[in-house]
């Protein structure tokens, strides 16, 4: 195997809607695990080409440009504990439940080895389950970088397996609140549509009927505004970007969503989505546990603005 085969390759054809977008910003938006500074470093190292030619970070895209990125393999390194302020909702010798703020990446990824929730948890807990390897210790499930709310983390392998089994059996109670574009006229509904890689854009997920997995999301309307709706959502399954994809599929994309929503939206840094409820059976004691996390201030502020519109 040569060095080129070790690199992970990504290709995009630029949509007319992205014309004049800076190349570094465009690539950063394709993967929430990539920081803009990391993308800019890749551009400087010549790992990004447009129509086969290396470019600079200030290059502005043209429609139909062919963009290629080659991501180098992960560094062989131990993830370092980092002291950070964490909102720990529950903790015992097996499990930690944390209220993750918007903007915090859950676990390290190639090119992004520090400043994640896992780095903070390693400093707080000293040890986490090793089932998911060096980059994702303790991580049983994840929520997106710009989604806030509750996440359960396993401190040991036994707890990890117990929590993972509940996720697989769809018995974990996970409820979210979101602000979506448009006014939903129904009081409630269920979206049952399979999710897989978008064949038109491999960096996104979509409702597709080949090479996909079943996905079910229930929603209840909590409040309607002039052009938006506040909804509560309950997951039966846990597919990547499930809520974001399903709400886009029925015509009510999440406000602020840079990947699946319209460009002109609310003043939010990312999708208006919060994981508010998390309920599961404790993997050692068998006790039913359930936790609630209030909506973050940035979403409450947006709701107040929408009420006055």
PDB file of C-alpha atoms in Angstrom:
ATOM      1  CA  UNK A   1       0.000   0.000   0.000  1.00  0.00           C
ATOM      2  CA  UNK A   2       1.456   3.376  -0.945  1.00  0.00           C
ATOM      3  CA  UNK A   3       1.014   6.697   0.883  1.00  0.00           C
ATOM      4  CA  UNK A   4      -1.785   7.829  -1.461  1.00  0.00           C
ATOM      5  CA  UNK A   5      -3.893   4.790  -0.532  1.00  0.00           C
ATOM      6  CA  UNK A   6      -3.690   5.749   3.154  1.00  0.00           C
ATOM      7  CA  UNK A   7      -5.412   9.087   2.540  1.00  0.00           C
ATOM      8  CA  UNK A   8      -9.188   9.417   2.749  1.00  0.00           C
ATOM      9  CA  UNK A   9     -10.474  11.117  -0.393  1.00  0.00           C
ATOM     10  CA  UNK A  10     -13.487  13.424  -0.660  1.00  0.00           C
ATOM     11  CA  UNK A  11     -14.900  14.856  -3.905  1.00  0.00           C
ATOM     12  CA  UNK A  12     -17.536  17.509  -4.478  1.00  0.00           C
ATOM     13  CA  UNK A  13     -19.015  19.191  -7.534  1.00  0.00           C
ATOM     14  CA  UNK A  14     -19.845  22.782  -6.647  1.00  0.00           C
ATOM     15  CA  UNK A  15     -23.527  23.681  -6.828  1.00  0.00           C
ATOM     16  CA  UNK A  16     -24.434  27.056  -8.422  1.00  0.00           C
ATOM     17  CA  UNK A  17     -25.783  28.142  -5.009  1.00  0.00           C
ATOM     18  CA  UNK A  18     -22.233  27.958  -3.621  1.00  0.00           C
ATOM     19  CA  UNK A  19     -20.691  30.159  -6.318  1.00  0.00           C
ATOM     20  CA  UNK A  20     -18.267  32.741  -4.826  1.00  0.00           C
ATOM     21  CA  UNK A  21     -18.033  30.858  -1.503  1.00  0.00           C
ATOM     22  CA  UNK A  22     -14.464  30.676  -0.139  1.00  0.00           C
ATOM     23  CA  UNK A  23     -12.967  27.226  -0.549  1.00  0.00           C
ATOM     24  CA  UNK A  24     -11.994  26.888   3.139  1.00  0.00           C
ATOM     25  CA  UNK A  25     -15.487  27.791   4.330  1.00  0.00           C
ATOM     26  CA  UNK A  26     -17.107  25.471   1.798  1.00  0.00           C
ATOM     27  CA  UNK A  27     -15.057  22.452   2.901  1.00  0.00           C
ATOM     28  CA  UNK A  28     -15.522  23.181   6.601  1.00  0.00           C
ATOM     29  CA  UNK A  29     -19.284  23.007   6.117  1.00  0.00           C
ATOM     30  CA  UNK A  30     -19.040  19.524   4.591  1.00  0.00           C
ATOM     31  CA  UNK A  31     -18.070  17.802   7.845  1.00  0.00           C
ATOM     32  CA  UNK A  32     -18.840  18.966  11.365  1.00  0.00           C
ATOM     33  CA  UNK A  33     -15.710  17.268  12.699  1.00  0.00           C
ATOM     34  CA  UNK A  34     -13.462  19.543  10.622  1.00  0.00           C
ATOM     35  CA  UNK A  35     -12.442  22.932  11.998  1.00  0.00           C
ATOM     36  CA  UNK A  36     -11.827  25.839   9.644  1.00  0.00           C
ATOM     37  CA  UNK A  37      -8.220  26.178  10.840  1.00  0.00           C
ATOM     38  CA  UNK A  38      -7.624  22.488  10.047  1.00  0.00           C
ATOM     39  CA  UNK A  39      -9.116  22.901   6.563  1.00  0.00           C
ATOM     40  CA  UNK A  40      -6.947  25.970   5.956  1.00  0.00           C
ATOM     41  CA  UNK A  41      -3.881  23.937   6.966  1.00  0.00           C
ATOM     42  CA  UNK A  42      -4.869  21.194   4.494  1.00  0.00           C
ATOM     43  CA  UNK A  43      -5.212  23.814   1.742  1.00  0.00           C
ATOM     44  CA  UNK A  44      -1.744  25.196   2.533  1.00  0.00           C
ATOM     45  CA  UNK A  45      -0.295  21.677   2.477  1.00  0.00           C
ATOM     46  CA  UNK A  46      -1.701  21.164  -1.032  1.00  0.00           C
ATOM     47  CA  UNK A  47      -4.212  18.499   0.038  1.00  0.00           C
ATOM     48  CA  UNK A  48      -7.072  20.409  -1.650  1.00  0.00           C
ATOM     49  CA  UNK A  49      -7.351  20.834  -5.408  1.00  0.00           C
ATOM     50  CA  UNK A  50      -9.934  22.500  -7.627  1.00  0.00           C
ATOM     51  CA  UNK A  51     -10.231  21.036 -11.103  1.00  0.00           C
ATOM     52  CA  UNK A  52      -6.979  19.204 -10.421  1.00  0.00           C
ATOM     53  CA  UNK A  53      -4.966  22.285  -9.423  1.00  0.00           C
ATOM     54  CA  UNK A  54      -3.859  23.388  -5.931  1.00  0.00           C
ATOM     55  CA  UNK A  55      -5.435  26.634  -4.740  1.00  0.00           C
ATOM     56  CA  UNK A  56      -5.186  29.121  -1.873  1.00  0.00           C
ATOM     57  CA  UNK A  57      -7.621  29.581   1.001  1.00  0.00           C
ATOM     58  CA  UNK A  58      -9.089  32.754  -0.501  1.00  0.00           C
ATOM     59  CA  UNK A  59     -10.085  30.970  -3.721  1.00  0.00           C
ATOM     60  CA  UNK A  60     -13.742  31.640  -4.538  1.00  0.00           C
ATOM     61  CA  UNK A  61     -15.632  28.735  -6.014  1.00  0.00           C
ATOM     62  CA  UNK A  62     -17.290  28.679  -9.404  1.00  0.00           C
ATOM     63  CA  UNK A  63     -20.286  26.575 -10.348  1.00  0.00           C
ATOM     64  CA  UNK A  64     -19.340  23.041 -11.428  1.00  0.00           C
ATOM     65  CA  UNK A  65     -15.845  23.296  -9.922  1.00  0.00           C
ATOM     66  CA  UNK A  66     -14.520  19.838  -9.037  1.00  0.00           C
ATOM     67  CA  UNK A  67     -13.106  19.979  -5.494  1.00  0.00           C
ATOM     68  CA  UNK A  68     -10.951  17.176  -4.101  1.00  0.00           C
ATOM     69  CA  UNK A  69      -9.630  16.785  -0.555  1.00  0.00           C
ATOM     70  CA  UNK A  70      -7.235  14.093   0.623  1.00  0.00           C
ATOM     71  CA  UNK A  71      -7.336  13.770   4.413  1.00  0.00           C
ATOM     72  CA  UNK A  72      -4.186  12.247   5.915  1.00  0.00           C
ATOM     73  CA  UNK A  73      -4.551   9.214   8.201  1.00  0.00           C
ATOM     74  CA  UNK A  74      -5.024   9.855  11.949  1.00  0.00           C
ATOM     75  CA  UNK A  75      -1.936  10.440  13.990  1.00  0.00           C
ATOM     76  CA  UNK A  76      -0.922   7.611  16.291  1.00  0.00           C
ATOM     77  CA  UNK A  77      -1.262   9.460  19.556  1.00  0.00           C
ATOM     78  CA  UNK A  78      -3.016   9.205  22.876  1.00  0.00           C
ATOM     79  CA  UNK A  79      -5.829  11.671  23.399  1.00  0.00           C
ATOM     80  CA  UNK A  80      -4.832  14.039  26.157  1.00  0.00           C
ATOM     81  CA  UNK A  81      -7.062  14.925  29.135  1.00  0.00           C
ATOM     82  CA  UNK A  82      -7.935  18.639  29.202  1.00  0.00           C
ATOM     83  CA  UNK A  83      -9.477  20.506  32.087  1.00  0.00           C
ATOM     84  CA  UNK A  84     -12.701  22.195  30.985  1.00  0.00           C
ATOM     85  CA  UNK A  85     -15.965  23.264  32.533  1.00  0.00           C
ATOM     86  CA  UNK A  86     -18.520  20.468  32.082  1.00  0.00           C
ATOM     87  CA  UNK A  87     -22.213  20.449  32.994  1.00  0.00           C
ATOM     88  CA  UNK A  88     -22.382  17.008  34.636  1.00  0.00           C
ATOM     89  CA  UNK A  89     -26.044  16.091  35.163  1.00  0.00           C
ATOM     90  CA  UNK A  90     -25.451  12.643  36.677  1.00  0.00           C
ATOM     91  CA  UNK A  91     -22.460  10.521  37.558  1.00  0.00           C
ATOM     92  CA  UNK A  92     -21.658   7.269  39.328  1.00  0.00           C
ATOM     93  CA  UNK A  93     -18.977   4.595  38.937  1.00  0.00           C
ATOM     94  CA  UNK A  94     -20.457   3.351  35.626  1.00  0.00           C
ATOM     95  CA  UNK A  95     -22.134   6.193  33.794  1.00  0.00           C
ATOM     96  CA  UNK A  96     -21.839   9.935  33.223  1.00  0.00           C
ATOM     97  CA  UNK A  97     -24.646  12.067  31.795  1.00  0.00           C
ATOM     98  CA  UNK A  98     -23.453  15.424  30.519  1.00  0.00           C
ATOM     99  CA  UNK A  99     -25.298  18.434  29.101  1.00  0.00           C
ATOM    100  CA  UNK A 100     -23.174  19.317  26.062  1.00  0.00           C
ATOM    101  CA  UNK A 101     -23.144  22.962  24.956  1.00  0.00           C
ATOM    102  CA  UNK A 102     -23.634  23.971  21.326  1.00  0.00           C
ATOM    103  CA  UNK A 103     -20.360  24.121  19.410  1.00  0.00           C
ATOM    104  CA  UNK A 104     -18.480  21.452  21.397  1.00  0.00           C
ATOM    105  CA  UNK A 105     -17.321  18.472  19.310  1.00  0.00           C
ATOM    106  CA  UNK A 106     -18.054  15.160  21.058  1.00  0.00           C
ATOM    107  CA  UNK A 107     -14.896  13.219  20.231  1.00  0.00           C
ATOM    108  CA  UNK A 108     -11.545  13.695  18.475  1.00  0.00           C
ATOM    109  CA  UNK A 109     -11.262  13.063  14.760  1.00  0.00           C
ATOM    110  CA  UNK A 110      -8.461  13.276  12.201  1.00  0.00           C
ATOM    111  CA  UNK A 111      -7.101  16.807  12.353  1.00  0.00           C
ATOM    112  CA  UNK A 112      -9.040  17.658  15.518  1.00  0.00           C
ATOM    113  CA  UNK A 113      -7.399  16.018  18.542  1.00  0.00           C
ATOM    114  CA  UNK A 114      -8.073  18.497  21.313  1.00  0.00           C
ATOM    115  CA  UNK A 115     -10.804  20.651  22.770  1.00  0.00           C
ATOM    116  CA  UNK A 116     -13.485  17.946  22.520  1.00  0.00           C
ATOM    117  CA  UNK A 117     -15.908  16.627  25.107  1.00  0.00           C
ATOM    118  CA  UNK A 118     -13.846  13.417  25.330  1.00  0.00           C
ATOM    119  CA  UNK A 119     -10.731  15.432  26.235  1.00  0.00           C
ATOM    120  CA  UNK A 120     -12.699  17.108  29.034  1.00  0.00           C
ATOM    121  CA  UNK A 121     -14.243  13.857  30.250  1.00  0.00           C
ATOM    122  CA  UNK A 122     -10.844  12.158  30.408  1.00  0.00           C
ATOM    123  CA  UNK A 123      -9.670  14.916  32.770  1.00  0.00           C
ATOM    124  CA  UNK A 124     -12.880  14.671  34.812  1.00  0.00           C
ATOM    125  CA  UNK A 125     -13.298  10.882  35.008  1.00  0.00           C
ATOM    126  CA  UNK A 126      -9.674   9.710  34.561  1.00  0.00           C
ATOM    127  CA  UNK A 127     -10.971   6.576  32.790  1.00  0.00           C
ATOM    128  CA  UNK A 128     -13.620   5.722  30.200  1.00  0.00           C
ATOM    129  CA  UNK A 129     -14.776   2.607  28.380  1.00  0.00           C
ATOM    130  CA  UNK A 130     -12.284   1.518  25.734  1.00  0.00           C
ATOM    131  CA  UNK A 131     -14.733  -0.245  23.410  1.00  0.00           C
ATOM    132  CA  UNK A 132     -14.833   2.511  20.807  1.00  0.00           C
ATOM    133  CA  UNK A 133     -11.065   2.872  20.546  1.00  0.00           C
ATOM    134  CA  UNK A 134      -8.590   5.649  21.216  1.00  0.00           C
ATOM    135  CA  UNK A 135     -10.570   8.454  19.535  1.00  0.00           C
ATOM    136  CA  UNK A 136     -13.991   7.702  21.072  1.00  0.00           C
ATOM    137  CA  UNK A 137     -13.494   6.317  24.608  1.00  0.00           C
ATOM    138  CA  UNK A 138     -16.758   6.026  26.515  1.00  0.00           C
ATOM    139  CA  UNK A 139     -18.875   7.311  23.670  1.00  0.00           C
ATOM    140  CA  UNK A 140     -22.009   5.184  23.324  1.00  0.00           C
ATOM    141  CA  UNK A 141     -23.888   7.609  21.087  1.00  0.00           C
ATOM    142  CA  UNK A 142     -23.222  11.118  19.844  1.00  0.00           C
ATOM    143  CA  UNK A 143     -24.961  14.362  19.115  1.00  0.00           C
ATOM    144  CA  UNK A 144     -23.788  16.795  16.471  1.00  0.00           C
ATOM    145  CA  UNK A 145     -21.328  19.587  17.237  1.00  0.00           C
ATOM    146  CA  UNK A 146     -23.953  22.331  16.984  1.00  0.00           C
ATOM    147  CA  UNK A 147     -26.651  20.369  18.811  1.00  0.00           C
ATOM    148  CA  UNK A 148     -26.803  20.982  22.555  1.00  0.00           C
ATOM    149  CA  UNK A 149     -28.120  18.662  25.243  1.00  0.00           C
ATOM    150  CA  UNK A 150     -27.856  15.338  27.008  1.00  0.00           C
ATOM    151  CA  UNK A 151     -25.372  12.615  26.228  1.00  0.00           C
ATOM    152  CA  UNK A 152     -24.657   9.417  28.173  1.00  0.00           C
ATOM    153  CA  UNK A 153     -21.075   8.192  28.470  1.00  0.00           C
ATOM    154  CA  UNK A 154     -19.820   4.813  29.743  1.00  0.00           C
ATOM    155  CA  UNK A 155     -17.016   4.630  32.289  1.00  0.00           C
ATOM    156  CA  UNK A 156     -16.301   0.932  31.734  1.00  0.00           C
ATOM    157  CA  UNK A 157     -16.862  -1.721  29.095  1.00  0.00           C
ATOM    158  CA  UNK A 158     -19.708  -3.460  30.957  1.00  0.00           C
ATOM    159  CA  UNK A 159     -21.665  -0.228  31.191  1.00  0.00           C
ATOM    160  CA  UNK A 160     -20.883   0.515  27.542  1.00  0.00           C
ATOM    161  CA  UNK A 161     -22.311  -2.817  26.395  1.00  0.00           C
ATOM    162  CA  UNK A 162     -25.430  -2.376  28.544  1.00  0.00           C
ATOM    163  CA  UNK A 163     -26.157   1.085  27.171  1.00  0.00           C
ATOM    164  CA  UNK A 164     -25.375   0.057  23.591  1.00  0.00           C
ATOM    165  CA  UNK A 165     -27.827  -2.847  23.850  1.00  0.00           C
ATOM    166  CA  UNK A 166     -30.580  -0.437  24.913  1.00  0.00           C
ATOM    167  CA  UNK A 167     -29.827   1.830  21.960  1.00  0.00           C
ATOM    168  CA  UNK A 168     -29.949  -1.163  19.621  1.00  0.00           C
ATOM    169  CA  UNK A 169     -33.274  -2.270  21.125  1.00  0.00           C
ATOM    170  CA  UNK A 170     -34.637   1.314  20.761  1.00  0.00           C
ATOM    171  CA  UNK A 171     -35.564   1.444  24.469  1.00  0.00           C
ATOM    172  CA  UNK A 172     -33.610   4.634  25.288  1.00  0.00           C
ATOM    173  CA  UNK A 173     -35.990   7.581  25.683  1.00  0.00           C
ATOM    174  CA  UNK A 174     -34.536  10.473  23.667  1.00  0.00           C
ATOM    175  CA  UNK A 175     -36.515  13.648  23.130  1.00  0.00           C
ATOM    176  CA  UNK A 176     -35.373  16.833  21.421  1.00  0.00           C
ATOM    177  CA  UNK A 177     -36.755  20.318  20.856  1.00  0.00           C
ATOM    178  CA  UNK A 178     -36.157  22.156  17.598  1.00  0.00           C
ATOM    179  CA  UNK A 179     -37.145  25.310  15.754  1.00  0.00           C
ATOM    180  CA  UNK A 180     -38.038  24.522  12.157  1.00  0.00           C
ATOM    181  CA  UNK A 181     -38.778  26.632   9.115  1.00  0.00           C
ATOM    182  CA  UNK A 182     -42.437  26.891   8.175  1.00  0.00           C
ATOM    183  CA  UNK A 183     -45.678  26.591  10.111  1.00  0.00           C
ATOM    184  CA  UNK A 184     -46.691  22.959  10.709  1.00  0.00           C
ATOM    185  CA  UNK A 185     -50.463  22.691  10.627  1.00  0.00           C
ATOM    186  CA  UNK A 186     -50.690  19.182  12.133  1.00  0.00           C
ATOM    187  CA  UNK A 187     -50.540  18.845  15.917  1.00  0.00           C
ATOM    188  CA  UNK A 188     -48.342  15.759  15.690  1.00  0.00           C
ATOM    189  CA  UNK A 189     -46.952  13.277  13.219  1.00  0.00           C
ATOM    190  CA  UNK A 190     -44.603  10.386  12.556  1.00  0.00           C
ATOM    191  CA  UNK A 191     -41.911  10.326   9.899  1.00  0.00           C
ATOM    192  CA  UNK A 192     -41.038   6.794   8.853  1.00  0.00           C
ATOM    193  CA  UNK A 193     -38.527   6.982   6.032  1.00  0.00           C
ATOM    194  CA  UNK A 194     -35.186   5.173   5.538  1.00  0.00           C
ATOM    195  CA  UNK A 195     -31.944   7.157   5.752  1.00  0.00           C
ATOM    196  CA  UNK A 196     -28.670   6.538   3.928  1.00  0.00           C
ATOM    197  CA  UNK A 197     -25.860   8.387   2.152  1.00  0.00           C
ATOM    198  CA  UNK A 198     -27.126  10.974  -0.309  1.00  0.00           C
ATOM    199  CA  UNK A 199     -26.072   9.608  -3.734  1.00  0.00           C
ATOM    200  CA  UNK A 200     -25.799  13.198  -5.026  1.00  0.00           C
ATOM    201  CA  UNK A 201     -23.599  14.341  -2.119  1.00  0.00           C
ATOM    202  CA  UNK A 202     -21.753  11.602  -0.250  1.00  0.00           C
ATOM    203  CA  UNK A 203     -21.016  13.963   2.640  1.00  0.00           C
ATOM    204  CA  UNK A 204     -24.703  14.271   3.461  1.00  0.00           C
ATOM    205  CA  UNK A 205     -27.436  11.883   4.525  1.00  0.00           C
ATOM    206  CA  UNK A 206     -30.859  11.753   2.876  1.00  0.00           C
ATOM    207  CA  UNK A 207     -34.067   9.765   2.681  1.00  0.00           C
ATOM    208  CA  UNK A 208     -33.177   7.107   0.134  1.00  0.00           C
ATOM    209  CA  UNK A 209     -34.622   3.693  -0.551  1.00  0.00           C
ATOM    210  CA  UNK A 210     -31.441   1.827  -1.485  1.00  0.00           C
ATOM    211  CA  UNK A 211     -28.467   1.176   0.814  1.00  0.00           C
ATOM    212  CA  UNK A 212     -30.361   2.776   3.703  1.00  0.00           C
ATOM    213  CA  UNK A 213     -31.630   1.852   7.166  1.00  0.00           C
ATOM    214  CA  UNK A 214     -35.112   2.237   8.665  1.00  0.00           C
ATOM    215  CA  UNK A 215     -35.623   5.469  10.599  1.00  0.00           C
ATOM    216  CA  UNK A 216     -38.593   6.693  12.639  1.00  0.00           C
ATOM    217  CA  UNK A 217     -39.100  10.139  14.192  1.00  0.00           C
ATOM    218  CA  UNK A 218     -42.228  11.317  16.036  1.00  0.00           C
ATOM    219  CA  UNK A 219     -43.006  15.009  16.469  1.00  0.00           C
ATOM    220  CA  UNK A 220     -45.440  17.167  18.437  1.00  0.00           C
ATOM    221  CA  UNK A 221     -46.030  20.858  17.745  1.00  0.00           C
ATOM    222  CA  UNK A 222     -45.319  22.935  20.868  1.00  0.00           C
ATOM    223  CA  UNK A 223     -45.770  26.475  19.504  1.00  0.00           C
ATOM    224  CA  UNK A 224     -46.292  28.178  16.159  1.00  0.00           C
ATOM    225  CA  UNK A 225     -44.778  31.495  15.074  1.00  0.00           C
ATOM    226  CA  UNK A 226     -45.219  33.623  11.954  1.00  0.00           C
ATOM    227  CA  UNK A 227     -42.775  31.628   9.817  1.00  0.00           C
ATOM    228  CA  UNK A 228     -41.410  29.002  12.191  1.00  0.00           C
ATOM    229  CA  UNK A 229     -42.591  26.199  14.481  1.00  0.00           C
ATOM    230  CA  UNK A 230     -41.237  24.909  17.794  1.00  0.00           C
ATOM    231  CA  UNK A 231     -41.487  21.123  17.930  1.00  0.00           C
ATOM    232  CA  UNK A 232     -40.679  18.277  20.297  1.00  0.00           C
ATOM    233  CA  UNK A 233     -39.204  15.233  18.600  1.00  0.00           C
ATOM    234  CA  UNK A 234     -38.810  11.669  19.834  1.00  0.00           C
ATOM    235  CA  UNK A 235     -36.427   9.225  18.194  1.00  0.00           C
ATOM    236  CA  UNK A 236     -37.249   5.560  17.711  1.00  0.00           C
ATOM    237  CA  UNK A 237     -34.014   5.018  15.806  1.00  0.00           C
ATOM    238  CA  UNK A 238     -30.711   6.853  15.890  1.00  0.00           C
ATOM    239  CA  UNK A 239     -29.461   7.356  12.345  1.00  0.00           C
ATOM    240  CA  UNK A 240     -26.851   9.974  11.517  1.00  0.00           C
ATOM    241  CA  UNK A 241     -28.482  13.432  11.292  1.00  0.00           C
ATOM    242  CA  UNK A 242     -31.886  11.715  11.602  1.00  0.00           C
ATOM    243  CA  UNK A 243     -33.926  14.690  12.831  1.00  0.00           C
ATOM    244  CA  UNK A 244     -32.249  17.114  10.424  1.00  0.00           C
ATOM    245  CA  UNK A 245     -32.826  14.817   7.454  1.00  0.00           C
ATOM    246  CA  UNK A 246     -36.386  13.855   8.365  1.00  0.00           C
ATOM    247  CA  UNK A 247     -37.570  17.419   8.957  1.00  0.00           C
ATOM    248  CA  UNK A 248     -36.032  18.519   5.672  1.00  0.00           C
ATOM    249  CA  UNK A 249     -37.738  15.565   3.967  1.00  0.00           C
ATOM    250  CA  UNK A 250     -41.216  16.705   5.073  1.00  0.00           C
ATOM    251  CA  UNK A 251     -40.494  20.316   4.106  1.00  0.00           C
ATOM    252  CA  UNK A 252     -39.713  21.820   7.516  1.00  0.00           C
ATOM    253  CA  UNK A 253     -35.883  21.988   7.754  1.00  0.00           C
ATOM    254  CA  UNK A 254     -34.266  23.014  11.021  1.00  0.00           C
ATOM    255  CA  UNK A 255     -33.568  26.715  11.425  1.00  0.00           C
ATOM    256  CA  UNK A 256     -29.874  27.570  11.334  1.00  0.00           C
ATOM    257  CA  UNK A 257     -28.868  24.221   9.851  1.00  0.00           C
ATOM    258  CA  UNK A 258     -25.842  24.876   7.607  1.00  0.00           C
ATOM    259  CA  UNK A 259     -25.999  21.451   5.957  1.00  0.00           C
ATOM    260  CA  UNK A 260     -29.692  20.692   5.453  1.00  0.00           C
ATOM    261  CA  UNK A 261     -31.438  24.032   5.847  1.00  0.00           C
ATOM    262  CA  UNK A 262     -31.836  27.158   3.704  1.00  0.00           C
ATOM    263  CA  UNK A 263     -29.015  29.716   3.748  1.00  0.00           C
ATOM    264  CA  UNK A 264     -31.117  32.641   4.968  1.00  0.00           C
ATOM    265  CA  UNK A 265     -32.288  31.730   8.428  1.00  0.00           C
ATOM    266  CA  UNK A 266     -32.198  32.723  12.111  1.00  0.00           C
ATOM    267  CA  UNK A 267     -29.213  34.290  13.850  1.00  0.00           C
ATOM    268  CA  UNK A 268     -27.935  31.009  15.297  1.00  0.00           C
ATOM    269  CA  UNK A 269     -24.534  29.397  15.027  1.00  0.00           C
ATOM    270  CA  UNK A 270     -25.801  26.038  13.796  1.00  0.00           C
ATOM    271  CA  UNK A 271     -29.103  24.158  13.857  1.00  0.00           C
ATOM    272  CA  UNK A 272     -31.721  25.064  16.478  1.00  0.00           C
ATOM    273  CA  UNK A 273     -31.762  21.595  18.072  1.00  0.00           C
ATOM    274  CA  UNK A 274     -31.465  20.571  21.719  1.00  0.00           C
ATOM    275  CA  UNK A 275     -31.456  17.073  23.267  1.00  0.00           C
ATOM    276  CA  UNK A 276     -33.693  17.766  26.248  1.00  0.00           C
ATOM    277  CA  UNK A 277     -34.645  14.317  27.626  1.00  0.00           C
ATOM    278  CA  UNK A 278     -32.575  11.173  28.112  1.00  0.00           C
ATOM    279  CA  UNK A 279     -33.959   8.065  29.811  1.00  0.00           C
ATOM    280  CA  UNK A 280     -32.376   4.626  30.151  1.00  0.00           C
ATOM    281  CA  UNK A 281     -31.996   1.653  32.465  1.00  0.00           C
ATOM    282  CA  UNK A 282     -28.866   1.769  34.575  1.00  0.00           C
ATOM    283  CA  UNK A 283     -26.608  -1.005  33.205  1.00  0.00           C
ATOM    284  CA  UNK A 284     -25.599  -2.261  36.682  1.00  0.00           C
ATOM    285  CA  UNK A 285     -28.505  -1.563  39.039  1.00  0.00           C
ATOM    286  CA  UNK A 286     -31.419  -1.947  36.597  1.00  0.00           C
ATOM    287  CA  UNK A 287     -32.906   1.320  37.864  1.00  0.00           C
ATOM    288  CA  UNK A 288     -34.850   3.413  35.346  1.00  0.00           C
ATOM    289  CA  UNK A 289     -33.181   6.823  35.077  1.00  0.00           C
ATOM    290  CA  UNK A 290     -34.448   9.892  33.240  1.00  0.00           C
ATOM    291  CA  UNK A 291     -32.910  13.339  32.943  1.00  0.00           C
ATOM    292  CA  UNK A 292     -33.990  16.712  31.582  1.00  0.00           C
ATOM    293  CA  UNK A 293     -31.865  19.619  30.360  1.00  0.00           C
ATOM    294  CA  UNK A 294     -33.509  23.022  29.826  1.00  0.00           C
ATOM    295  CA  UNK A 295     -33.206  24.741  26.470  1.00  0.00           C
ATOM    296  CA  UNK A 296     -30.007  26.822  26.193  1.00  0.00           C
ATOM    297  CA  UNK A 297     -30.197  30.600  26.384  1.00  0.00           C
ATOM    298  CA  UNK A 298     -29.463  31.096  22.679  1.00  0.00           C
ATOM    299  CA  UNK A 299     -32.554  29.116  21.690  1.00  0.00           C
ATOM    300  CA  UNK A 300     -34.742  30.797  24.314  1.00  0.00           C
ATOM    301  CA  UNK A 301     -33.606  34.192  23.019  1.00  0.00           C
ATOM    302  CA  UNK A 302     -34.546  33.234  19.456  1.00  0.00           C
ATOM    303  CA  UNK A 303     -37.976  32.062  20.610  1.00  0.00           C
ATOM    304  CA  UNK A 304     -38.591  35.405  22.330  1.00  0.00           C
ATOM    305  CA  UNK A 305     -37.735  37.205  19.070  1.00  0.00           C
ATOM    306  CA  UNK A 306     -40.068  34.919  17.108  1.00  0.00           C
ATOM    307  CA  UNK A 307     -42.936  35.584  19.537  1.00  0.00           C
ATOM    308  CA  UNK A 308     -42.672  39.303  18.807  1.00  0.00           C
ATOM    309  CA  UNK A 309     -42.453  38.956  15.001  1.00  0.00           C
TER     310      UNK A 309
END
